[in-house]
Structures are given as structure tokens and as C-alpha cells.
Tab-separated table of C-alpha atoms and ligand atoms in Angstrom:
chain	number	residue	atom	x	y	z
A	1	MET	CA	0.000	0.000	0.000
A	2	ALA	CA	1.210	3.427	-0.924
A	3	LYS	CA	1.079	6.459	1.289
A	4	GLN	CA	-1.395	6.300	4.153
A	5	LEU	CA	-4.072	9.002	4.093
A	6	ARG	CA	-5.177	10.320	7.452
A	7	ASN	CA	-7.754	13.051	6.933
A	8	ILE	CA	-9.740	13.751	3.803
A	9	VAL	CA	-12.411	16.303	2.973
A	10	VAL	CA	-15.064	15.043	0.560
A	11	THR	CA	-17.059	17.770	-1.115
A	12	GLY	CA	-19.564	18.145	-3.926
A	13	LYS	CA	-23.043	19.357	-4.624
A	14	SER	CA	-25.885	17.873	-2.661
A	15	GLY	CA	-26.914	14.810	-4.672
A	16	ALA	CA	-23.601	14.562	-6.547
A	17	GLY	CA	-22.983	11.034	-5.286
A	18	LYS	CA	-20.532	11.547	-2.409
A	19	GLN	CA	-21.490	8.537	-0.311
A	20	PRO	CA	-20.234	5.748	-2.618
A	21	ARG	CA	-16.842	7.536	-2.796
A	22	ILE	CA	-16.734	7.991	0.966
A	23	ASP	CA	-17.412	4.271	1.335
A	24	VAL	CA	-14.369	3.541	-0.854
A	25	LEU	CA	-12.103	5.863	1.156
A	26	CYS	CA	-13.230	4.374	4.463
A	27	GLU	CA	-12.715	0.838	3.230
A	28	VAL	CA	-9.384	1.262	1.421
A	29	PHE	CA	-7.685	3.534	3.949
A	30	GLY	CA	-9.422	2.420	7.120
A	31	LEU	CA	-10.927	5.853	7.719
A	32	THR	CA	-14.083	6.842	9.591
A	33	GLN	CA	-16.764	9.084	8.140
A	34	LEU	CA	-17.445	12.215	10.164
A	35	SER	CA	-20.522	13.821	8.682
A	36	THR	CA	-22.083	17.023	9.951
A	37	GLY	CA	-25.541	15.469	9.690
A	38	ASN	CA	-24.565	12.751	12.161
A	39	ILE	CA	-22.711	15.186	14.411
A	40	PHE	CA	-25.796	17.382	14.695
A	41	ARG	CA	-28.024	14.372	15.379
A	42	GLU	CA	-25.656	13.190	18.104
A	43	TYR	CA	-25.443	16.484	20.002
A	44	LEU	CA	-29.108	17.372	19.514
A	45	GLY	CA	-29.860	13.909	20.867
A	46	ALA	CA	-27.685	14.519	23.928
A	47	TYR	CA	-29.537	17.735	24.704
A	48	ALA	CA	-32.931	16.161	24.021
A	49	LYS	CA	-32.284	13.710	26.868
A	50	VAL	CA	-31.838	16.499	29.430
A	51	ARG	CA	-33.923	19.447	28.221
A	52	GLU	CA	-37.197	18.332	29.781
A	53	GLY	CA	-38.054	20.558	32.737
A	54	VAL	CA	-34.946	22.747	32.715
A	55	ASP	CA	-35.381	26.526	32.737
A	56	ALA	CA	-34.027	27.710	29.371
A	57	GLN	CA	-33.869	31.336	30.538
A	58	ALA	CA	-30.613	30.576	32.328
A	59	PHE	CA	-28.986	29.696	28.996
A	60	TYR	CA	-29.174	33.106	27.388
A	61	GLN	CA	-27.555	36.443	28.014
A	62	GLY	CA	-28.667	39.297	25.783
A	63	ASP	CA	-28.619	38.018	22.205
A	64	GLY	CA	-26.088	35.302	22.931
A	65	PHE	CA	-25.564	32.312	25.152
A	66	ALA	CA	-24.551	32.411	28.809
A	67	PRO	CA	-20.999	31.174	29.526
A	68	ASP	CA	-20.650	27.402	29.021
A	69	ALA	CA	-19.865	26.862	32.706
A	70	ASP	CA	-23.156	28.526	33.743
A	71	ILE	CA	-25.154	26.417	31.289
A	72	GLN	CA	-23.381	23.248	32.409
A	73	ALA	CA	-24.195	24.026	36.042
A	74	VAL	CA	-27.915	24.218	35.211
A	75	LEU	CA	-27.831	21.024	33.129
A	76	ALA	CA	-25.533	19.053	35.454
A	77	PRO	CA	-28.184	17.224	37.533
A	78	ALA	CA	-30.157	16.133	34.449
A	79	CYS	CA	-26.921	15.102	32.698
A	80	ALA	CA	-25.836	13.000	35.664
A	81	ALA	CA	-29.257	11.348	35.809
A	82	ALA	CA	-29.320	10.617	32.068
A	83	GLY	CA	-25.652	9.687	31.704
A	84	VAL	CA	-25.030	12.488	29.201
A	85	ALA	CA	-21.705	14.382	29.020
A	86	PRO	CA	-22.484	17.993	30.070
A	87	GLY	CA	-20.253	19.390	27.319
A	88	ALA	CA	-22.238	17.496	24.689
A	89	ALA	CA	-25.527	18.739	26.149
A	90	VAL	CA	-24.317	22.366	25.972
A	91	LEU	CA	-23.345	21.967	22.319
A	92	GLY	CA	-26.680	20.342	21.567
A	93	LEU	CA	-28.491	23.181	23.281
A	94	LYS	CA	-26.673	25.749	21.153
A	95	ALA	CA	-27.455	23.881	17.943
A	96	ALA	CA	-31.069	23.316	18.997
A	97	ARG	CA	-31.706	27.041	19.317
A	98	TYR	CA	-31.246	27.374	15.546
A	99	VAL	CA	-32.412	23.971	14.351
A	100	ASP	CA	-35.654	24.214	16.373
A	101	GLY	CA	-36.272	27.632	14.852
A	102	GLY	CA	-35.614	26.305	11.357
A	103	VAL	CA	-32.880	28.858	10.754
A	104	PHE	CA	-29.343	28.567	9.448
A	105	VAL	CA	-26.871	27.453	12.136
A	106	PRO	CA	-24.092	30.078	12.391
A	107	ASP	CA	-20.549	29.021	11.539
A	108	ASP	CA	-19.218	29.440	15.075
A	109	ILE	CA	-21.737	26.906	16.442
A	110	THR	CA	-21.131	24.435	13.603
A	111	ASN	CA	-17.376	24.844	14.159
A	112	GLU	CA	-17.735	24.104	17.876
A	113	LEU	CA	-19.664	20.910	17.190
A	114	LEU	CA	-17.206	19.810	14.527
A	115	ALA	CA	-14.206	20.466	16.782
A	116	SER	CA	-15.750	18.469	19.597
A	117	ALA	CA	-16.509	15.491	17.343
A	118	PHE	CA	-13.079	15.798	15.714
A	119	HIS	CA	-11.302	15.590	19.067
A	120	ALA	CA	-13.581	12.772	20.229
A	121	ALA	CA	-12.390	10.851	17.139
A	122	ASP	CA	-8.743	11.592	18.054
A	123	GLY	CA	-8.415	14.028	15.158
A	124	ALA	CA	-7.165	11.531	12.629
A	125	GLY	CA	-8.384	8.835	10.286
A	126	LEU	CA	-11.400	10.870	9.227
A	127	VAL	CA	-13.368	11.540	6.091
A	128	LEU	CA	-15.079	14.884	6.643
A	129	ASP	CA	-18.428	15.056	4.892
A	130	GLY	CA	-20.622	18.167	4.822
A	131	TYR	CA	-17.834	20.252	6.273
A	132	PRO	CA	-16.364	22.752	5.602
A	133	ARG	CA	-19.230	24.463	3.810
A	134	THR	CA	-18.082	28.099	4.017
A	135	PRO	CA	-14.753	29.967	3.834
A	136	ASP	CA	-14.936	30.631	7.595
A	137	GLN	CA	-15.394	26.936	8.307
A	138	SER	CA	-12.384	26.180	6.094
A	139	ARG	CA	-10.200	28.627	8.015
A	140	PHE	CA	-11.395	27.081	11.272
A	141	LEU	CA	-10.566	23.579	9.997
A	142	LEU	CA	-7.055	24.609	8.950
A	143	ALA	CA	-6.416	25.984	12.442
A	144	LEU	CA	-7.938	22.888	14.025
A	145	VAL	CA	-5.712	20.390	12.189
A	146	GLU	CA	-2.652	22.532	12.785
A	147	GLN	CA	-3.396	22.680	16.492
A	148	ALA	CA	-3.972	18.918	16.580
A	149	GLY	CA	-0.731	18.330	14.678
A	150	THR	CA	-2.548	16.164	12.176
A	151	PRO	CA	-2.519	16.488	8.382
A	152	LEU	CA	-5.336	17.316	6.016
A	153	ASP	CA	-4.170	15.188	3.116
A	154	LEU	CA	-6.541	16.092	0.358
A	155	ILE	CA	-9.904	17.258	-0.914
A	156	LEU	CA	-11.924	14.875	-3.046
A	157	LEU	CA	-14.484	16.716	-5.179
A	158	VAL	CA	-17.327	14.629	-6.573
A	159	ASP	CA	-18.288	16.516	-9.691
A	160	ASN	CA	-21.718	16.376	-11.244
A	161	GLU	CA	-23.736	18.560	-13.615
A	162	ASP	CA	-26.556	20.569	-12.045
A	163	GLU	CA	-29.123	19.234	-14.497
A	164	ALA	CA	-28.130	15.616	-13.867
A	165	ILE	CA	-28.592	16.199	-10.134
A	166	VAL	CA	-31.964	17.869	-10.606
A	167	ALA	CA	-33.211	15.009	-12.807
A	168	ARG	CA	-31.963	12.354	-10.424
A	169	THR	CA	-33.219	14.023	-7.263
A	170	THR	CA	-36.669	15.173	-8.417
A	171	GLY	CA	-37.326	11.673	-9.752
A	172	ARG	CA	-36.475	10.019	-6.464
A	173	ARG	CA	-39.283	8.311	-4.563
A	174	ILE	CA	-38.954	6.638	-1.202
A	175	CYS	CA	-40.913	4.067	0.693
A	176	PRO	CA	-42.415	5.901	3.719
A	177	ASN	CA	-42.326	2.719	5.802
A	178	LYS	CA	-39.324	3.444	8.065
A	179	ALA	CA	-38.467	-0.213	8.517
A	180	CYS	CA	-38.204	-0.537	4.721
A	181	ALA	CA	-37.198	2.881	3.333
A	182	LYS	CA	-36.464	1.486	-0.123
A	183	VAL	CA	-35.477	4.111	-2.685
A	184	PHE	CA	-36.916	4.265	-6.213
A	185	HIS	CA	-36.633	6.526	-9.221
A	186	VAL	CA	-39.498	7.302	-11.607
A	187	GLN	CA	-37.263	6.586	-14.595
A	188	TYR	CA	-34.297	4.464	-13.547
A	189	LYS	CA	-35.862	2.291	-10.863
A	190	PRO	CA	-39.645	2.588	-10.920
A	191	ALA	CA	-41.902	1.483	-8.106
A	192	ARG	CA	-44.548	-1.147	-8.896
A	193	ASP	CA	-47.155	0.467	-11.189
A	194	GLY	CA	-45.150	3.640	-10.556
A	195	ARG	CA	-46.678	3.885	-7.088
A	196	PHE	CA	-45.995	0.999	-4.750
A	197	CYS	CA	-42.907	-0.220	-2.918
A	198	THR	CA	-41.748	-3.502	-4.449
A	199	ALA	CA	-40.656	-4.759	-1.022
A	200	CYS	CA	-43.525	-3.888	1.322
A	201	GLY	CA	-46.288	-2.525	-0.912
A	202	ALA	CA	-46.559	0.915	0.723
A	203	GLU	CA	-47.300	3.847	-1.578
A	204	VAL	CA	-44.017	5.621	-2.343
A	205	VAL	CA	-43.593	9.354	-1.696
A	206	GLN	CA	-41.314	12.210	-2.669
A	207	ARG	CA	-39.151	13.550	0.148
A	208	SER	CA	-39.991	17.163	0.951
A	209	ASP	CA	-36.316	18.055	0.349
A	210	ASP	CA	-36.413	16.629	-3.170
A	211	THR	CA	-38.422	19.360	-4.899
A	212	GLU	CA	-36.746	21.263	-7.705
A	213	ALA	CA	-36.858	24.609	-5.835
A	214	LYS	CA	-35.078	23.136	-2.812
A	215	ILE	CA	-32.482	21.374	-4.950
A	216	ARG	CA	-31.718	24.596	-6.837
A	217	THR	CA	-31.289	26.417	-3.512
A	218	ARG	CA	-28.794	23.780	-2.369
A	219	LEU	CA	-26.944	23.985	-5.684
A	220	ALA	CA	-26.650	27.770	-5.329
A	221	GLU	CA	-25.378	27.370	-1.755
A	222	PHE	CA	-22.660	25.061	-2.973
A	223	GLN	CA	-21.633	27.513	-5.677
A	224	ASN	CA	-21.704	30.598	-3.458
A	225	LYS	CA	-20.384	29.281	-0.145
A	226	ALA	CA	-18.938	25.774	-0.254
A	227	LEU	CA	-16.795	26.246	-3.371
A	228	PRO	CA	-15.174	29.444	-2.043
A	229	GLY	CA	-14.532	27.415	1.118
A	230	VAL	CA	-12.799	24.725	-0.927
A	231	ARG	CA	-10.637	27.423	-2.505
A	232	VAL	CA	-9.486	28.520	0.969
A	233	LEU	CA	-8.199	24.979	1.561
A	234	GLN	CA	-6.529	24.857	-1.851
A	235	ASP	CA	-4.862	28.211	-1.225
A	236	ALA	CA	-3.419	26.708	1.956
A	237	GLY	CA	-1.769	24.025	-0.169
A	238	ILE	CA	-4.203	21.136	0.282
A	239	PRO	CA	-4.304	19.170	-2.991
A	240	MET	CA	-7.666	18.546	-4.630
A	241	VAL	CA	-8.640	15.667	-6.875
A	242	THR	CA	-11.871	15.390	-8.844
A	243	VAL	CA	-13.947	12.325	-9.624
A	244	GLU	CA	-16.946	12.177	-11.929
A	245	GLY	CA	-20.247	11.728	-10.114
A	246	ASN	CA	-21.766	10.064	-13.179
A	247	LEU	CA	-20.056	6.938	-14.396
A	248	PRO	CA	-20.938	5.148	-17.655
A	249	VAL	CA	-21.381	1.983	-15.633
A	250	PHE	CA	-22.165	2.486	-11.977
A	251	THR	CA	-20.876	-0.540	-10.106
A	252	ASP	CA	-18.901	-0.810	-6.859
A	253	GLU	CA	-15.816	-1.761	-8.868
A	254	ALA	CA	-16.193	1.191	-11.254
A	255	VAL	CA	-16.604	3.642	-8.359
A	256	ARG	CA	-13.596	2.224	-6.589
A	257	ALA	CA	-11.466	2.290	-9.742
A	258	SER	CA	-12.345	5.906	-10.496
A	259	VAL	CA	-11.506	6.997	-6.934
A	260	MET	CA	-8.189	5.138	-6.879
A	261	GLU	CA	-7.254	6.468	-10.301
A	262	ALA	CA	-7.935	10.043	-9.172
A	263	LEU	CA	-5.910	9.513	-5.986
A	264	ALA	CA	-2.884	7.960	-7.715
A	265	PRO	CA	-0.929	11.217	-8.229
A	266	VAL	CA	-1.415	12.204	-4.570
A	267	LEU	CA	-0.505	8.746	-3.272
A	268	GLU	CA	2.672	8.743	-5.337
A	269	ALA	CA	3.682	12.270	-4.374
B	1	ZN	ZN1	-41.281	-0.457	1.433
């Protein structure tokens, strides 16, 4: 095996096909996926276990949050009872303020959550997914890895045309039965009679996030925020390789081959 990779950022438009590439990186290099979606779920979950019955007023000062120590003191008894780390509950509380309100989580909160999860994972052997998504997050990440004395080896960009993503995503239908959750596509993988799950028979639905308007908003976000963030990493000397999101033949072997081919120059360097 050539050079060992320790930390990788995987980026690309929402719906570009990042997950199959992440799977390859985790398998070949023994890395662990650290995705912002999972990080948020974890910390929100920690706070959810202790929020019942606590007086939220104590958490705020003016427009901002009270000092962490003050918040922890209020949450401490509930944390002890529920077996939740107080630090995790505080982070979850901060995220919940925005997520509950359905508003954009500010970079400083996202950065705090990411840093906590990064350190919990020993700061190495990670595939970052969904982060960084802004130039500020990229600058924070560069400082974080420098402080941890760990490398950021490369950026893997999964490239896909906007129109291909729109067609693929708007055509997606899912089985609403949570135990099944089979995924279909109106054109490429139709449900039975175009309506029913082939596994459990439930009537398939379109996810509320899969409408064209929402996809176009996510595509614009990538263009206007995430890509400039990627450029911050490149300017700091992190190499970037690109793989095609659409392959002529989409098999596990083809995905793996295209990732390894793209990585070859970096692995040999
Ligand atoms: Zn089903």
C-alpha cells in the first residue's frame, strides 16, 4: 500500500454522489466518516435527553448564550441522571436554538460541534463530509488540524452537472415505511405500477427536500459558499482531486477504480 491518508475532505453538490466515494475511502484507507448530519443528530440527541423541565432562561444572556460553565451548572443534575456528558448537552443546546427555529446554524456553532466530534475521534483517520461548507469553516478547519498536529491530506471533489442532479433528485421516490425505506426513481428504478414499494407494498412518496426549488437552492449554496470554502483549503496548499459523479457503468468496482485512479498522483507524491 502506498502512502497512508489520514484526513480527507469530501465535497460536492448535494446529490452529486458523495457517499459511494466515501465508502471507498473508508474501506481502502481504514478511515471513519465524520458527517455534519450525524454530528448534529448526536449532540441534539444529547440535549434532548436532558432538556425536559430545565429553565431555558438561564442559557441566554442578551442576544447570545450564557458562559458554558453557567449552562453546564444548570444542566448538570439532568446530565448526571441521564448519563449524558455535560459538554455534549451544551453543544446540543446551542445547535437546537437554531435547528428548532428552522434557521441557518451560524458558523461558530457548527465549528464548535465539529471540533468536539473531531477531538472525540482523536483528530485523525477521518473523512469529513458536509464540512467545511463556508470559507470561515475552512479557516477554522485549517487551524484545528494545525493545532492537533494532524494532516489534512486532500480534498476529493465529486463533480456532477446541475441538471443531472436535478433530474436524479426530483425523480427520487422513497418508501415511507421506516423499517423498509427502499429508494426508487421514476425513470431508472420505478416502483410497482409507478406507485408501490416492491418490497412492502406501501405507496411511495417524494421527500420534501427533493423538490426542484429546494435542490436549486442547495446547488446555489454550494456555488456561493462551499466552493469558495474549498478554494481557501486549496490556497493553503491542500491538494484537490476530482472524480466524476456520473459513471458510464455504476458498479462498486467502477466507483472504486475511479476513486483510486484520481488519488494515484497524490498517493505517489
Ligand atoms: Zn417499502
